[in-house]
Short mmCIF file of C-alpha atoms in Angstrom, two decimals:
data_model
loop_
_atom_site.label_atom_id
_atom_site.label_comp_id
_atom_site.label_asym_id
_atom_site.label_seq_id
_atom_site.Cartn_x
_atom_site.Cartn_y
_atom_site.Cartn_z
CA MET A 1 70.98 -166.84 -139.09
CA ALA A 2 71.20 -162.61 -138.72
CA SER A 3 74.58 -161.33 -137.65
CA ARG A 4 75.16 -160.72 -134.33
CA LYS A 5 78.43 -157.56 -135.38
CA ILE A 6 78.59 -155.08 -134.62
CA GLU A 7 80.61 -154.83 -137.85
CA ASP A 8 78.11 -155.72 -140.02
CA LEU A 9 75.75 -152.59 -138.68
CA HIS A 10 76.78 -149.76 -141.62
CA PRO A 11 80.01 -147.10 -140.14
CA SER A 12 77.32 -144.51 -139.10
CA ILE A 13 75.80 -146.51 -135.88
CA GLN A 14 78.59 -148.89 -135.56
CA GLY A 15 80.98 -146.19 -133.05
CA LYS A 16 76.90 -145.35 -131.37
CA ALA A 17 76.95 -149.24 -130.63
CA ARG A 18 79.79 -149.78 -129.75
CA GLY A 19 79.62 -146.77 -126.61
CA PHE A 20 76.23 -148.23 -125.71
CA LEU A 21 77.71 -151.84 -124.40
CA SER A 22 80.64 -149.81 -123.02
CA ARG A 23 77.74 -147.55 -120.89
CA CYS A 24 75.81 -150.67 -119.78
CA SER A 25 79.41 -152.49 -118.48
CA GLU A 26 80.36 -149.37 -116.87
CA GLN A 27 77.19 -148.70 -115.26
CA GLY A 28 77.73 -153.01 -114.62
CA MET A 29 74.36 -154.46 -117.23
CA HIS A 30 75.60 -157.08 -118.94
CA VAL A 31 73.97 -156.80 -122.23
CA ILE A 32 74.76 -158.97 -125.33
CA VAL A 33 73.14 -158.21 -128.97
CA THR A 34 71.11 -159.77 -130.13
CA CYS A 35 70.78 -158.98 -133.83
CA THR A 36 72.45 -157.22 -136.25
CA LEU A 37 71.96 -157.62 -139.78
CA ARG A 38 69.21 -158.71 -141.11
CA THR A 39 68.18 -159.84 -144.79
CA MET A 40 64.96 -160.14 -147.10
CA GLU A 41 64.48 -163.56 -146.49
CA GLU A 42 64.96 -163.53 -142.68
CA GLN A 43 62.98 -160.67 -142.08
CA ALA A 44 60.40 -162.27 -144.60
CA ALA A 45 60.65 -165.16 -142.04
CA LEU A 46 60.32 -163.18 -139.22
CA TYR A 47 56.97 -160.81 -140.42
CA ALA A 48 54.97 -163.99 -141.05
CA GLN A 49 55.18 -165.05 -137.61
CA GLY A 50 51.55 -164.72 -135.69
CA ARG A 51 50.40 -163.95 -139.54
CA GLU A 52 50.56 -167.19 -141.27
CA ALA A 53 50.60 -171.12 -140.05
CA ILE A 54 52.95 -172.27 -138.79
CA ALA A 55 54.14 -174.96 -141.71
CA ALA A 56 54.57 -171.77 -143.92
CA VAL A 57 56.72 -169.99 -141.17
CA ASN A 58 59.13 -172.72 -141.07
CA THR A 59 59.19 -173.07 -144.73
CA LEU A 60 60.80 -169.00 -144.93
CA ARG A 61 61.74 -169.89 -142.34
CA ALA A 62 64.42 -173.46 -143.59
CA ILE A 63 64.67 -170.58 -146.80
CA ALA A 64 66.30 -167.96 -144.70
CA GLY A 65 68.75 -170.22 -143.19
CA MET A 66 66.65 -169.25 -140.30
CA PRO A 67 66.16 -172.88 -137.75
CA PRO A 68 62.70 -173.72 -136.96
CA ILE A 69 60.15 -171.91 -134.44
CA GLU A 70 57.17 -174.60 -133.08
CA GLY A 71 53.17 -173.49 -131.84
CA GLU A 72 53.98 -171.30 -129.13
CA ALA A 73 56.53 -169.27 -130.19
CA ASN A 74 54.69 -168.62 -133.56
CA ARG A 75 53.80 -164.69 -132.54
CA ILE A 76 53.74 -161.24 -133.57
CA VAL A 77 57.22 -160.07 -133.66
CA THR A 78 57.70 -157.40 -136.13
CA CYS A 79 55.61 -154.80 -138.05
CA ALA A 80 58.10 -154.54 -140.20
CA ARG A 81 58.46 -156.25 -143.70
CA PRO A 82 61.54 -157.03 -145.71
CA GLY A 83 63.04 -153.62 -146.61
CA GLN A 84 60.91 -151.77 -143.48
CA SER A 85 63.44 -152.94 -140.42
CA MET A 86 66.45 -151.07 -140.46
CA HIS A 87 67.46 -154.13 -140.18
CA ASN A 88 67.93 -154.39 -143.87
CA PHE A 89 70.41 -151.45 -143.26
CA GLY A 90 72.41 -152.06 -140.86
CA LEU A 91 70.69 -149.46 -139.36
CA ALA A 92 69.02 -151.20 -135.87
CA PHE A 93 70.69 -153.40 -133.66
CA ASP A 94 68.46 -155.42 -130.83
CA VAL A 95 70.26 -156.84 -126.66
CA VAL A 96 69.69 -158.56 -124.67
CA PRO A 97 70.20 -157.56 -120.85
CA LEU A 98 71.15 -161.05 -118.75
CA ASP A 99 70.75 -161.66 -114.45
CA GLY A 100 73.19 -164.44 -113.60
CA GLY A 101 74.83 -165.06 -117.36
CA LYS A 102 71.00 -165.68 -118.19
CA PRO A 103 68.94 -163.74 -121.04
CA VAL A 104 66.37 -161.02 -119.09
CA TRP A 105 63.30 -161.63 -121.78
CA ASN A 106 60.96 -160.32 -119.33
CA VAL A 107 60.11 -156.12 -120.04
CA SER A 108 58.66 -155.29 -116.94
CA ASP A 109 61.80 -156.10 -115.45
CA PRO A 110 63.19 -152.61 -114.39
CA VAL A 111 66.52 -153.26 -115.87
CA TRP A 112 65.49 -152.32 -119.64
CA GLN A 113 63.95 -149.14 -118.45
CA THR A 114 67.68 -148.70 -117.58
CA VAL A 115 69.29 -150.29 -121.05
CA GLY A 116 67.30 -147.85 -123.06
CA ARG A 117 67.72 -144.63 -121.66
CA THR A 118 71.37 -146.20 -121.75
CA GLY A 119 70.92 -146.05 -125.70
CA LYS A 120 69.02 -143.16 -125.44
CA ALA A 121 71.69 -141.39 -124.31
CA CYS A 122 74.50 -142.68 -126.57
CA GLY A 123 72.26 -140.76 -129.15
CA LEU A 124 69.62 -143.92 -130.46
CA GLU A 125 66.34 -144.33 -131.17
CA TRP A 126 64.28 -147.39 -129.01
CA ALA A 127 61.80 -148.74 -130.01
CA GLY A 128 60.57 -149.83 -126.07
CA GLU A 129 59.39 -146.50 -126.00
CA TRP A 130 57.59 -146.85 -129.79
CA LYS A 131 53.29 -146.79 -129.26
CA ARG A 132 51.71 -148.78 -132.36
CA PHE A 133 54.48 -151.86 -131.60
CA ARG A 134 56.56 -151.76 -128.69
CA GLU A 135 60.04 -153.86 -129.21
CA TYR A 136 62.69 -153.21 -125.99
CA ALA A 137 64.68 -154.96 -127.40
CA HIS A 138 66.15 -152.81 -130.38
CA PHE A 139 67.53 -149.80 -131.31
CA GLN A 140 68.09 -147.98 -134.00
CA TYR A 141 69.75 -144.01 -135.42
CA THR A 142 69.09 -142.91 -139.04
CA GLY A 143 69.97 -139.66 -138.37
CA GLY A 144 66.83 -138.02 -139.04
CA LEU A 145 66.67 -139.65 -142.28
CA SER A 146 63.27 -142.01 -143.36
CA LEU A 147 62.69 -145.39 -144.39
CA ALA A 148 61.60 -143.66 -147.01
CA GLU A 149 65.20 -142.55 -148.42
CA ILE A 150 66.92 -144.74 -147.14
CA ARG A 151 64.76 -147.65 -149.65
CA GLU A 152 66.97 -145.16 -151.85
CA GLY A 153 70.45 -145.13 -150.33
CA LYS A 154 70.86 -143.05 -148.01
CA ARG A 155 72.86 -143.44 -144.81
CA PRO A 156 73.67 -141.08 -142.16
CA PRO A 157 77.16 -139.52 -141.62
CA ILE A 158 79.65 -141.48 -140.19
CA ASP A 159 81.06 -138.24 -138.85
CA GLN A 160 77.74 -138.54 -136.43
CA ALA A 161 79.02 -142.26 -135.26
CA VAL A 162 80.60 -140.83 -132.41
CA ALA A 163 78.67 -142.37 -129.28
#
């Protein structure tokens, strides 16, 4: 199962993630982290969703230690194959705001725009503004490095982590 721990993120993004959560709290928003570091197997299972038959998806989910899903949950949730997601390198995290203790998954809710602005103010890239596939829950920090550089092992400097 994918991690939810800030400590599992690369040190260059940990401070930004903590700063983001702190700023959300200061603004009266309750936000929880739903995913940080993700294995290649978990990424493969998520990428298969909505692209493969549910039996194949659930086989991949079992290999990754993830629970099975049911029919209507078999929809595309990511465009990133294994090794293409910043989660695979500890440079991304997903969140969900809470209202009365319940997750607000409806991205039309204005709270998502506030969450996005807060993340950007902390130096994070917000996938809610991506053109190709918007992921309102997703924040990442690459320090300007390309995916190719990150796959080669380069990481953002840790001294840039202060939010």
